[in-house]
Amino acid sequence: MKRLSTFFTACLLFILPFSIALGEYERSDHGMVASRSELSSEVGRDILAQGGNAIDAAVATGFALAVTYPSAGNLGGGGFMVLTLANGESLSLDYREKAPADASRDMFLDAAGDVDSNLALNSHQSAGIPGSVAGLLEALDKYGSLSREQVLAPAIRLAEEGFILNNDIAGQFRGQFNNFRNIPASLQTFSNAGSLYESGDRWLQADLASTLKAISDQGRDGFYRGRVADLIVADMQANNGLITHQDLSDYQPVWREPIHSTYRGFDVWSMPAPSSGGVLLVQMLNMLEPYDIVSLGWGTKETVHLMIEAQRRAYADRAEHLGDPDFVDVPAQRLISKEYARQRFANFNPDQAGDSATITAGSWINESPDTTHYSVMDEFGNAVSVTTTLNRSYGSKIVVPGAGFLLNNEMDDFSSKPDTPNSYGLIGRVANEIQPGKRMLSSMTPTIVTKEGKPVLLTGSPGGSTIINTVLQVVMNVIDHKMSVEAAVASPRIHHQWLPNTVRYEIGAISDEVAGALQAIGHQNLNGSRFPIGDANTIFVGENFVEGVSDPRNVGGVAGF
Ligand code: DON
């Protein structure tokens, strides 16, 4: 249900010069799940109501999303989880895909030395070794309280008994139909015997149900060894893919120290490398913290200029310094230090746009619903923030025959060629070049903000390169602009990523007057568009209540109890 709260809307209309739709909203006393899929949020909510903790609910929601939201929910992809536990511990789990052992630096270059983006995005070679199953089971094993069978049961039921397709998902299948048409297992999965599914049809996924049962019965071996592994490897061998049995059985998720910093008295916990998300989020917050954003105001020339310049500098650092820390030395602590932010921002000129020097202007690629974020809070004080993806929408579009799930195309997140944009227009260098067994750099930014050890805000988003800026703005809207969580998520967003030197913004984020003022100080290429930036399914934790909101830019669902 879309709810227009009179109070919040009044506040929002006061702050913003136009009216915006708010997302699905729920407030409850105990726990909350906010995700892109109502059915999956309900799965998580039921687990919480059974007495499960936030980790149990996040794992159940994650497996359910693989069934109900196939463009990004996945078994064949990867993700990141940030957790703050009731006992005060903060953790992050990296289950990002890895390059297969047979991958090589120049594998996506054609004879002329150019990146073959079709190979990097739409082939068996575009798939990294999937991490989601290992990651979700690892989280459950270490911090869950329910059994594997209990948390997988709802996903198995949804796959086996099917569910009624809504407009959103049926529309996605229609939009992707041509991509699936020539891949028999994909056509079989996403069409009704070759015809389009309509909203209202029941969608059953028998092959996926048997894969989920194998995982439920055998744990990670049900995916990384045995029948499912055989199906993956057979499909690889038949199609020039690289993933081997050894790659699958070797795959391990990694617990990493989360990125931690403070912002105006709040603690911020986010994802470390191989995501660039946490580092860049903190870099930008550090650059902004010395400024009185509250007085400068939301959407003003001064605030927007500050944000663009922070974004420009942080994203420039990403291209040079960020990569898989198991392979390259990532100077994360230096990048996130307040001292470094002061130095980096010392050349900020309030009256002049910065120069992305030597820039070749380009345009961004429109994002599609290809990554998803969900947030889970339980009544015990545990908070879980998860972003997961196949990379582009429906990943490589390739369903593993007989196994019922899509392969990711995450290999395109590597820098296939130095200083050459990937599908998000992001450039990279040696730190993110392809190497066997390496994880590709990500922008996913699952984040938890705490105050005096207690979770306040759980957020994250899809959107490729825009993810980090979406999270930045949700955090600023709550902490600086004191917005309600609904308004914080609904408010229109801006995005700059250093290169291309373009300020992309949602209509309403920058008024015509402010756009003129920004141009006058040298911000070129201001592009306002109705195309949405991000999908931040977010939870706010109050004194004795929890609020969940699904981003109004998309269909979604919140379920509390
Ligand atoms: O890990 C990353 O940064 C990308 N593969 C995420 C892709 C994404 O967010 C697409 N969503 N719209």
Coordinates of C-alpha atoms and ligand atoms in Angstrom, one line a residue:
M1 CA 0.0 0.0 0.0
K2 CA 1.3 3.5 -0.8
R3 CA 0.7 5.7 2.1
L4 CA 0.7 9.5 2.1
S5 CA 1.3 10.5 5.6
T6 CA -0.1 14.0 6.1
F7 CA 2.5 15.0 8.5
F8 CA 5.5 13.8 6.6
T9 CA 4.1 15.1 3.3
A10 CA 3.5 18.5 4.8
C11 CA 7.2 18.6 6.0
L12 CA 8.4 17.4 2.6
L13 CA 6.4 19.9 0.7
F14 CA 7.9 22.5 3.0
I15 CA 11.4 21.4 2.2
L16 CA 10.9 20.5 -1.5
P17 CA 9.5 22.7 -4.2
F18 CA 7.4 20.0 -5.8
S19 CA 5.4 17.0 -4.7
I20 CA 6.8 13.5 -4.8
A21 CA 5.3 10.1 -4.2
L22 CA 6.3 8.4 -1.0
G23 CA 7.1 4.7 -1.0
E24 CA 5.4 1.8 0.8
Y25 CA 5.7 2.5 4.5
E26 CA 5.1 0.5 7.6
R27 CA 5.7 1.1 11.3
S28 CA 5.9 -1.6 13.8
D29 CA 7.0 -2.5 17.3
H30 CA 9.3 -5.5 16.8
G31 CA 11.0 -6.0 13.6
M32 CA 11.0 -5.0 9.9
V33 CA 12.0 -6.2 6.5
A34 CA 12.2 -3.7 3.6
S35 CA 13.0 -5.2 0.1
R36 CA 12.2 -4.8 -3.6
S37 CA 9.6 -7.7 -3.3
E38 CA 6.6 -7.7 -1.1
L39 CA 6.5 -11.5 -1.1
S40 CA 10.2 -11.7 0.0
S41 CA 9.7 -9.1 2.7
E42 CA 6.8 -11.2 4.0
V43 CA 9.1 -14.2 4.1
G44 CA 11.6 -12.3 6.2
R45 CA 8.8 -10.9 8.5
D46 CA 7.4 -14.4 9.1
I47 CA 10.8 -15.6 10.1
L48 CA 11.1 -12.8 12.6
A49 CA 7.6 -13.5 13.9
Q50 CA 8.7 -17.1 14.4
G51 CA 11.4 -15.9 16.8
G52 CA 14.2 -15.9 14.2
N53 CA 16.7 -13.1 14.4
A54 CA 17.6 -10.5 11.7
I55 CA 20.3 -12.8 10.2
D56 CA 17.8 -15.7 9.8
A57 CA 15.3 -13.3 8.2
A58 CA 18.0 -11.7 5.9
V59 CA 19.0 -15.2 4.7
A60 CA 15.4 -16.3 4.2
T61 CA 14.7 -13.0 2.3
G62 CA 17.8 -13.4 0.2
F63 CA 16.8 -16.9 -0.9
A64 CA 13.2 -15.8 -1.5
L65 CA 14.4 -12.9 -3.7
A66 CA 16.2 -15.4 -5.9
V67 CA 12.7 -16.8 -6.6
T68 CA 10.5 -13.7 -6.6
Y69 CA 12.8 -11.0 -8.0
P70 CA 15.0 -12.8 -10.6
S71 CA 16.5 -9.7 -12.2
A72 CA 18.7 -9.2 -9.2
G73 CA 17.8 -11.7 -6.4
N74 CA 20.0 -14.6 -7.1
L75 CA 21.8 -17.9 -6.5
G76 CA 24.1 -17.3 -9.4
G77 CA 25.5 -13.9 -8.3
G78 CA 27.0 -12.3 -5.3
G79 CA 26.6 -9.7 -2.6
F80 CA 27.7 -8.0 0.5
M81 CA 26.2 -8.0 4.0
V82 CA 26.9 -5.4 6.7
L83 CA 25.7 -6.4 10.2
T84 CA 25.6 -4.6 13.6
L85 CA 24.7 -7.1 16.3
A86 CA 22.9 -6.6 19.6
N87 CA 26.1 -7.5 21.4
G88 CA 27.8 -4.4 19.9
E89 CA 29.8 -6.3 17.2
S90 CA 30.0 -4.9 13.7
L91 CA 30.8 -7.1 10.8
S92 CA 30.8 -7.3 7.0
L93 CA 30.6 -10.4 4.9
D94 CA 32.0 -10.4 1.3
Y95 CA 30.4 -13.0 -1.0
R96 CA 31.3 -11.2 -4.2
E97 CA 31.9 -13.3 -7.3
K98 CA 35.5 -14.1 -8.2
A99 CA 37.2 -14.4 -11.5
P100 CA 37.7 -18.1 -12.5
A101 CA 41.2 -19.6 -12.3
D102 CA 41.4 -19.5 -16.1
A103 CA 40.5 -15.8 -16.4
S104 CA 43.2 -13.5 -17.7
R105 CA 43.8 -9.7 -17.9
D106 CA 43.0 -9.2 -21.5
M107 CA 40.2 -11.8 -21.9
F108 CA 37.7 -9.2 -23.1
L109 CA 39.9 -7.5 -25.6
D110 CA 39.3 -8.1 -29.3
A111 CA 42.0 -8.4 -32.0
A112 CA 42.2 -4.6 -32.2
G113 CA 42.8 -4.3 -28.4
D114 CA 39.3 -2.9 -27.8
V115 CA 36.9 -4.1 -25.1
D116 CA 34.4 -6.5 -26.6
S117 CA 31.5 -5.5 -24.4
N118 CA 29.2 -8.2 -25.7
L119 CA 31.7 -10.8 -24.5
A120 CA 32.1 -9.0 -21.2
L121 CA 28.4 -8.8 -20.6
N122 CA 26.5 -11.4 -22.5
S123 CA 28.6 -14.6 -22.5
H124 CA 29.4 -17.5 -20.2
Q125 CA 32.8 -15.8 -19.8
S126 CA 31.1 -12.8 -18.3
A127 CA 30.1 -14.9 -15.2
G128 CA 32.2 -14.8 -12.1
I129 CA 32.1 -17.7 -9.7
P130 CA 28.9 -17.3 -7.8
G131 CA 29.1 -16.3 -4.1
S132 CA 25.6 -15.8 -2.9
V133 CA 24.8 -19.4 -1.7
A134 CA 28.1 -19.6 0.2
G135 CA 27.6 -16.2 1.7
L136 CA 24.1 -16.6 2.9
L137 CA 24.8 -20.0 4.4
E138 CA 28.0 -18.6 6.1
A139 CA 26.0 -15.8 7.7
L140 CA 23.3 -18.3 8.9
D141 CA 25.9 -20.7 10.2
K142 CA 27.8 -18.0 12.3
Y143 CA 25.0 -15.8 13.5
G144 CA 21.6 -17.3 12.6
S145 CA 19.4 -19.1 15.2
L146 CA 17.2 -21.2 12.9
S147 CA 18.1 -24.2 10.8
R148 CA 19.0 -24.1 7.1
E149 CA 15.8 -26.0 6.3
Q150 CA 13.7 -23.5 8.1
V151 CA 15.1 -20.5 6.3
L152 CA 15.0 -22.1 2.9
A153 CA 11.5 -23.6 3.2
P154 CA 9.7 -20.4 2.1
A155 CA 11.8 -20.0 -1.0
I156 CA 11.4 -23.6 -2.0
R157 CA 7.6 -23.2 -1.5
L158 CA 7.5 -20.1 -3.7
A159 CA 9.5 -21.8 -6.4
E160 CA 7.6 -25.1 -6.3
E161 CA 4.0 -23.8 -5.9
G162 CA 4.7 -20.7 -7.8
F163 CA 3.3 -17.2 -7.2
I164 CA 1.1 -14.8 -9.1
L165 CA 3.1 -12.4 -11.3
N166 CA 2.4 -8.8 -10.8
N167 CA 2.7 -6.1 -13.5
D168 CA 6.2 -5.2 -12.4
I169 CA 7.7 -8.7 -13.0
A170 CA 5.6 -9.7 -16.0
G171 CA 6.6 -6.4 -17.5
Q172 CA 10.3 -7.1 -16.9
F173 CA 10.0 -10.5 -18.6
R174 CA 8.3 -8.8 -21.6
G175 CA 11.1 -6.2 -21.7
Q176 CA 13.8 -8.9 -21.6
F177 CA 12.0 -11.4 -24.0
N178 CA 14.4 -10.8 -26.9
N179 CA 17.4 -11.4 -24.7
F180 CA 16.0 -14.8 -23.6
R181 CA 14.7 -15.9 -26.9
N182 CA 17.9 -17.6 -28.2
I183 CA 18.9 -19.2 -24.9
P184 CA 16.7 -22.3 -24.5
A185 CA 16.9 -22.6 -20.7
S186 CA 16.2 -18.9 -20.2
L187 CA 13.3 -18.9 -22.6
Q188 CA 11.9 -21.9 -20.8
T189 CA 12.2 -20.2 -17.4
F190 CA 10.9 -16.7 -18.3
S191 CA 8.3 -17.5 -20.9
N192 CA 5.1 -19.5 -20.8
A193 CA 6.1 -22.3 -23.3
G194 CA 7.5 -19.6 -25.6
S195 CA 4.7 -17.0 -25.1
L196 CA 4.8 -14.0 -22.9
Y197 CA 3.7 -14.3 -19.3
E198 CA 0.9 -11.9 -18.3
S199 CA 0.4 -10.3 -15.0
G200 CA -2.0 -12.5 -13.1
D201 CA -0.3 -15.7 -14.3
R202 CA 1.1 -18.2 -11.8
W203 CA 4.9 -18.6 -12.3
L204 CA 6.4 -21.9 -11.2
Q205 CA 10.1 -22.7 -11.2
A206 CA 10.6 -26.4 -10.8
D207 CA 14.3 -26.5 -11.6
L208 CA 15.0 -23.7 -9.2
A209 CA 13.0 -25.5 -6.5
S210 CA 15.2 -28.6 -6.9
T211 CA 18.4 -26.5 -6.7
L212 CA 17.1 -24.8 -3.5
K213 CA 16.2 -28.3 -2.1
A214 CA 19.7 -29.5 -2.8
I215 CA 21.0 -26.5 -0.8
S216 CA 18.5 -27.1 2.0
D217 CA 19.5 -30.8 2.2
Q218 CA 23.3 -30.5 1.7
G219 CA 24.2 -27.0 2.5
R220 CA 26.9 -25.4 0.3
D221 CA 27.8 -28.8 -1.2
G222 CA 24.3 -28.8 -2.7
F223 CA 25.4 -26.0 -5.0
Y224 CA 29.2 -26.0 -5.2
R225 CA 29.5 -29.8 -5.7
G226 CA 27.3 -32.6 -7.0
R227 CA 24.5 -32.3 -9.5
V228 CA 24.1 -28.5 -9.5
A229 CA 27.9 -28.0 -9.9
D230 CA 27.8 -30.6 -12.7
L231 CA 25.1 -28.6 -14.5
I232 CA 27.0 -25.3 -14.2
V233 CA 30.3 -26.8 -15.4
A234 CA 28.6 -28.7 -18.3
D235 CA 27.0 -25.5 -19.5
M236 CA 30.4 -23.7 -19.2
Q237 CA 32.1 -26.4 -21.2
A238 CA 29.5 -26.3 -23.9
N239 CA 29.8 -22.5 -24.3
N240 CA 33.4 -21.5 -23.9
G241 CA 32.8 -20.6 -20.2
L242 CA 35.6 -20.7 -17.7
I243 CA 34.1 -21.9 -14.4
T244 CA 35.4 -25.3 -13.4
H245 CA 34.5 -27.7 -10.6
Q246 CA 37.7 -26.6 -8.8
D247 CA 36.6 -22.9 -9.0
L248 CA 33.2 -23.8 -7.5
S249 CA 34.5 -26.0 -4.7
D250 CA 37.2 -23.5 -3.8
Y251 CA 34.8 -20.5 -3.5
Q252 CA 34.8 -19.0 0.0
P253 CA 33.1 -15.9 1.4
V254 CA 35.2 -13.6 3.5
W255 CA 34.4 -11.8 6.8
R256 CA 36.0 -8.4 6.6
E257 CA 36.4 -5.5 9.0
P258 CA 33.7 -3.1 8.0
I259 CA 34.5 0.5 7.0
H260 CA 33.8 2.6 10.0
S261 CA 33.7 6.4 10.5
T262 CA 31.7 9.0 12.2
Y263 CA 29.5 11.7 10.8
R264 CA 28.2 14.5 13.1
G265 CA 28.2 12.2 16.1
F266 CA 26.7 9.2 14.4
D267 CA 28.7 6.0 13.6
V268 CA 28.7 4.8 10.0
W269 CA 29.4 1.2 9.1
S270 CA 29.7 0.2 5.5
M271 CA 31.2 -2.2 3.1
P272 CA 35.0 -2.3 2.6
A273 CA 36.8 -3.4 -0.6
P274 CA 36.3 -5.2 -2.9
S275 CA 33.4 -2.7 -2.7
S276 CA 34.3 0.9 -3.2
G277 CA 31.1 1.9 -1.5
G278 CA 32.1 2.2 2.1
V279 CA 35.3 4.0 1.4
L280 CA 33.7 6.5 -1.0
L281 CA 30.7 7.1 1.2
V282 CA 33.0 7.9 4.2
Q283 CA 35.3 10.1 2.0
M284 CA 32.4 12.2 0.9
L285 CA 30.8 12.5 4.3
N286 CA 34.2 13.5 5.7
M287 CA 34.6 16.2 3.0
L288 CA 31.1 17.5 3.8
E289 CA 31.2 17.4 7.6
P290 CA 33.1 20.7 8.1
Y291 CA 30.3 22.5 6.3
D292 CA 27.0 23.6 7.9
I293 CA 24.8 21.7 5.5
V294 CA 21.7 22.3 7.7
S295 CA 22.0 26.1 7.3
L296 CA 23.0 25.8 3.7
G297 CA 19.8 23.8 3.1
W298 CA 18.6 21.0 0.9
G299 CA 18.9 21.5 -2.9
T300 CA 20.6 24.9 -2.7
K301 CA 23.4 25.9 -5.0
E302 CA 25.9 25.8 -2.1
T303 CA 24.9 22.3 -0.9
V304 CA 24.7 20.8 -4.4
H305 CA 28.0 22.3 -5.4
L306 CA 29.6 20.9 -2.2
M307 CA 28.2 17.4 -3.0
I308 CA 29.3 17.4 -6.6
E309 CA 32.8 18.4 -5.7
A310 CA 33.0 15.7 -2.9
Q311 CA 31.7 13.2 -5.4
R312 CA 34.2 14.3 -8.1
R313 CA 37.2 13.8 -5.8
A314 CA 36.0 10.5 -4.2
Y315 CA 35.2 8.9 -7.6
A316 CA 38.6 10.0 -9.0
D317 CA 40.2 8.1 -6.1
R318 CA 38.1 5.0 -6.8
A319 CA 39.5 4.7 -10.3
E320 CA 43.1 4.7 -9.1
H321 CA 43.1 3.1 -5.6
L322 CA 40.3 0.6 -5.2
G323 CA 40.4 -3.1 -6.0
D324 CA 40.3 -6.5 -4.3
P325 CA 42.3 -6.1 -1.1
D326 CA 43.4 -9.8 -1.4
F327 CA 45.3 -8.8 -4.5
V328 CA 46.2 -5.2 -4.3
D329 CA 47.1 -2.8 -1.5
V330 CA 44.0 -0.7 -1.0
P331 CA 44.9 2.4 1.1
A332 CA 41.5 2.4 2.8
Q333 CA 42.5 3.8 6.1
R334 CA 44.2 6.7 4.5
L335 CA 41.3 7.4 2.1
I336 CA 38.8 7.4 4.9
S337 CA 40.8 9.5 7.4
K338 CA 39.4 13.0 8.2
E339 CA 42.8 14.4 7.6
Y340 CA 42.9 13.1 4.1
A341 CA 39.5 14.6 3.4
R342 CA 40.7 17.9 4.6
Q343 CA 43.7 17.8 2.3
R344 CA 41.6 16.5 -0.6
F345 CA 39.0 19.2 -0.3
A346 CA 41.5 22.0 0.4
N347 CA 41.2 23.1 -3.3
F348 CA 37.4 23.3 -3.1
N349 CA 36.4 26.7 -4.4
P350 CA 32.9 27.8 -3.4
D351 CA 32.6 30.0 -6.5
Q352 CA 34.0 27.7 -9.1
A353 CA 33.3 24.2 -10.4
G354 CA 36.3 21.8 -10.2
D355 CA 37.9 20.4 -13.3
S356 CA 37.8 16.7 -14.0
A357 CA 40.8 17.6 -16.4
T358 CA 41.6 15.5 -19.4
I359 CA 38.0 14.3 -19.4
T360 CA 36.3 12.9 -22.4
A361 CA 32.7 13.8 -21.8
G362 CA 30.4 10.8 -22.2
S363 CA 27.0 9.7 -21.2
W364 CA 25.9 7.2 -18.6
I365 CA 24.2 4.0 -19.4
N366 CA 20.7 4.0 -18.1
E367 CA 20.4 1.7 -15.1
S368 CA 17.9 -1.1 -15.0
P369 CA 16.5 -3.2 -12.1
D370 CA 19.6 -5.3 -11.8
T371 CA 20.8 -5.1 -8.2
T372 CA 18.7 -5.0 -5.1
H373 CA 19.1 -3.9 -1.6
Y374 CA 17.2 -5.1 1.5
S375 CA 17.3 -4.1 5.2
V376 CA 16.3 -6.2 8.1
M377 CA 15.9 -5.2 11.8
D378 CA 14.9 -7.6 14.6
E379 CA 13.5 -6.9 18.1
F380 CA 16.7 -8.0 19.7
G381 CA 18.8 -5.2 18.3
N382 CA 20.5 -7.0 15.4
A383 CA 20.6 -5.1 12.1
V384 CA 21.4 -6.5 8.7
S385 CA 21.9 -4.5 5.5
V386 CA 22.4 -6.5 2.2
T387 CA 23.0 -5.6 -1.4
T388 CA 23.1 -8.4 -3.9
T389 CA 23.3 -8.5 -7.7
L390 CA 23.8 -10.4 -10.9
N391 CA 25.3 -7.1 -12.2
R392 CA 23.2 -6.1 -15.2
S393 CA 19.5 -6.8 -15.2
Y394 CA 19.1 -10.6 -15.3
G395 CA 22.9 -10.9 -15.4
S396 CA 24.2 -12.6 -18.5
K397 CA 20.6 -13.6 -19.3
I398 CA 21.8 -17.2 -19.2
V399 CA 19.9 -19.7 -17.1
V400 CA 21.9 -22.8 -16.2
P401 CA 19.9 -25.6 -18.0
G402 CA 18.3 -27.9 -15.4
A403 CA 19.3 -25.7 -12.4
G404 CA 16.8 -22.9 -13.0
F405 CA 19.0 -19.9 -12.0
L406 CA 20.7 -17.1 -13.9
L407 CA 24.4 -16.6 -14.2
N408 CA 25.8 -13.2 -13.4
N409 CA 27.8 -11.0 -15.7
E410 CA 29.9 -9.5 -12.9
M411 CA 33.2 -9.9 -14.8
D412 CA 32.3 -6.6 -16.5
D413 CA 32.9 -4.8 -13.2
F414 CA 36.6 -5.4 -13.7
S415 CA 38.6 -2.8 -15.6
S416 CA 39.0 -4.8 -18.9
K417 CA 41.3 -2.1 -20.2
P418 CA 42.9 0.8 -18.3
D419 CA 41.0 4.1 -18.4
T420 CA 38.2 2.5 -20.5
P421 CA 34.7 2.9 -19.2
N422 CA 32.7 -0.3 -18.2
S423 CA 29.0 -0.5 -18.6
Y424 CA 28.5 2.0 -15.8
G425 CA 30.9 4.5 -17.4
L426 CA 33.4 3.7 -14.6
I427 CA 37.0 3.6 -15.4
G428 CA 39.7 1.7 -13.6
R429 CA 43.3 0.8 -13.7
V430 CA 45.8 -1.8 -12.5
A431 CA 44.1 -2.1 -9.1
N432 CA 41.0 -3.5 -10.7
E433 CA 42.5 -5.4 -13.7
I434 CA 41.3 -9.1 -14.2
Q435 CA 43.4 -11.7 -12.4
P436 CA 42.5 -15.3 -11.6
G437 CA 40.7 -15.7 -8.3
K438 CA 40.3 -11.9 -7.9
R439 CA 37.1 -10.2 -6.9
M440 CA 35.9 -7.4 -9.2
L441 CA 35.5 -3.9 -7.7
S442 CA 32.0 -3.0 -6.7
S443 CA 30.0 0.1 -5.8
M444 CA 27.5 -1.7 -3.6
T445 CA 27.2 0.1 -0.3
P446 CA 25.1 -1.7 2.3
T447 CA 25.3 0.6 5.3
I448 CA 24.2 0.9 8.9
V449 CA 24.2 4.1 10.9
T450 CA 24.3 3.7 14.6
K451 CA 24.2 6.2 17.6
E452 CA 25.6 5.2 20.9
G453 CA 25.9 1.6 19.7
K454 CA 22.2 1.3 18.6
P455 CA 21.1 1.1 14.9
V456 CA 19.3 4.1 13.6
L457 CA 19.3 3.8 9.8
L458 CA 19.8 0.7 7.6
T459 CA 20.1 1.5 3.9
G460 CA 21.7 0.7 0.5
S461 CA 20.7 0.7 -3.1
P462 CA 21.2 -0.7 -6.6
G463 CA 22.2 1.6 -9.4
G464 CA 25.8 0.7 -10.4
S465 CA 28.0 3.7 -10.0
T466 CA 25.2 5.8 -8.6
I467 CA 24.7 3.5 -5.6
I468 CA 27.2 5.3 -3.4
N469 CA 25.7 8.7 -4.0
T470 CA 22.2 7.4 -3.3
V471 CA 23.4 6.1 0.1
L472 CA 25.2 9.4 0.7
Q473 CA 21.9 11.4 0.1
V474 CA 19.7 9.1 2.3
V475 CA 22.3 9.5 5.1
M476 CA 22.5 13.3 4.6
N477 CA 18.7 13.6 4.4
V478 CA 18.3 11.9 7.7
I479 CA 21.2 13.4 9.6
D480 CA 21.6 16.8 8.1
H481 CA 18.2 17.7 6.8
K482 CA 16.3 15.8 9.6
M483 CA 13.8 14.3 7.2
S484 CA 11.5 11.5 8.0
V485 CA 12.7 8.2 6.5
E486 CA 10.0 8.3 3.9
A487 CA 11.1 11.8 2.7
A488 CA 14.8 10.9 3.0
V489 CA 14.3 8.1 0.6
A490 CA 11.8 9.8 -1.7
S491 CA 13.7 13.0 -2.2
P492 CA 15.2 13.4 -5.7
R493 CA 18.9 12.7 -6.1
I494 CA 21.9 14.0 -7.9
H495 CA 24.9 12.0 -9.2
H496 CA 28.4 12.9 -10.3
Q497 CA 31.1 10.3 -10.8
W498 CA 34.2 12.4 -11.8
L499 CA 34.2 11.0 -15.3
P500 CA 32.1 11.6 -17.3
N501 CA 32.1 15.2 -16.0
T502 CA 28.3 15.3 -15.9
V503 CA 25.9 16.1 -13.2
R504 CA 22.9 13.8 -13.5
Y505 CA 19.9 14.6 -11.4
E506 CA 16.3 13.6 -10.9
I507 CA 13.8 16.2 -11.8
G508 CA 13.3 18.3 -8.6
A509 CA 16.7 17.7 -7.2
I510 CA 18.0 20.9 -8.7
S511 CA 15.6 23.8 -9.5
D512 CA 16.1 25.8 -12.7
E513 CA 17.4 28.7 -10.6
V514 CA 20.0 26.5 -8.9
A515 CA 20.9 24.9 -12.2
G516 CA 21.6 28.3 -13.6
A517 CA 23.7 29.3 -10.6
L518 CA 25.7 26.1 -10.9
Q519 CA 26.3 26.7 -14.6
A520 CA 27.4 30.2 -13.8
I521 CA 30.2 28.8 -11.6
G522 CA 31.3 26.3 -14.3
H523 CA 29.3 23.1 -13.8
Q524 CA 28.8 21.9 -17.3
N525 CA 26.5 19.1 -18.5
L526 CA 23.7 19.3 -16.0
N527 CA 21.3 16.6 -17.0
G528 CA 17.9 16.5 -15.3
S529 CA 15.9 13.5 -16.2
R530 CA 12.8 11.5 -15.1
F531 CA 15.0 8.4 -15.1
P532 CA 15.2 7.3 -11.4
I533 CA 18.4 7.1 -9.5
G534 CA 18.5 4.2 -7.0
D535 CA 16.1 2.1 -5.0
A536 CA 16.9 2.4 -1.3
N537 CA 14.8 0.0 0.7
T538 CA 15.5 1.5 4.1
I539 CA 14.7 1.1 7.8
F540 CA 14.7 3.7 10.5
V541 CA 14.9 2.6 14.1
G542 CA 13.3 4.9 16.7
E543 CA 13.1 4.7 20.4
N544 CA 10.3 2.1 20.6
F545 CA 9.5 1.5 17.0
V546 CA 10.8 0.5 13.6
E547 CA 9.9 2.2 10.3
G548 CA 10.4 0.5 7.0
V549 CA 10.1 2.2 3.6
S550 CA 10.4 0.8 0.1
D551 CA 11.7 3.3 -2.4
P552 CA 8.8 4.9 -4.3
R553 CA 10.8 4.8 -7.5
N554 CA 9.9 1.1 -7.8
V555 CA 7.4 -1.5 -6.6
G556 CA 8.6 -3.0 -3.4
G557 CA 7.4 -4.2 0.0
V558 CA 7.9 -3.6 3.7
A559 CA 6.7 -6.1 6.3
G560 CA 6.9 -5.5 10.0
F561 CA 5.4 -7.3 13.0
Ligands
DON1 O1 28.8 -4.3 -8.0 C1 28.5 -3.3 -8.6 O2 28.9 -2.2 -8.4 C2 27.5 -3.5 -9.8 N1 27.7 -4.8 -10.4 C3 26.2 -3.2 -9.3 C4 25.1 -3.3 -10.4 C5 23.9 -2.5 -10.2 O3 23.8 -1.9 -9.2 C6 22.9 -2.4 -11.2 N2 21.7 -1.8 -10.7 N3 21.0 -1.0 -11.2

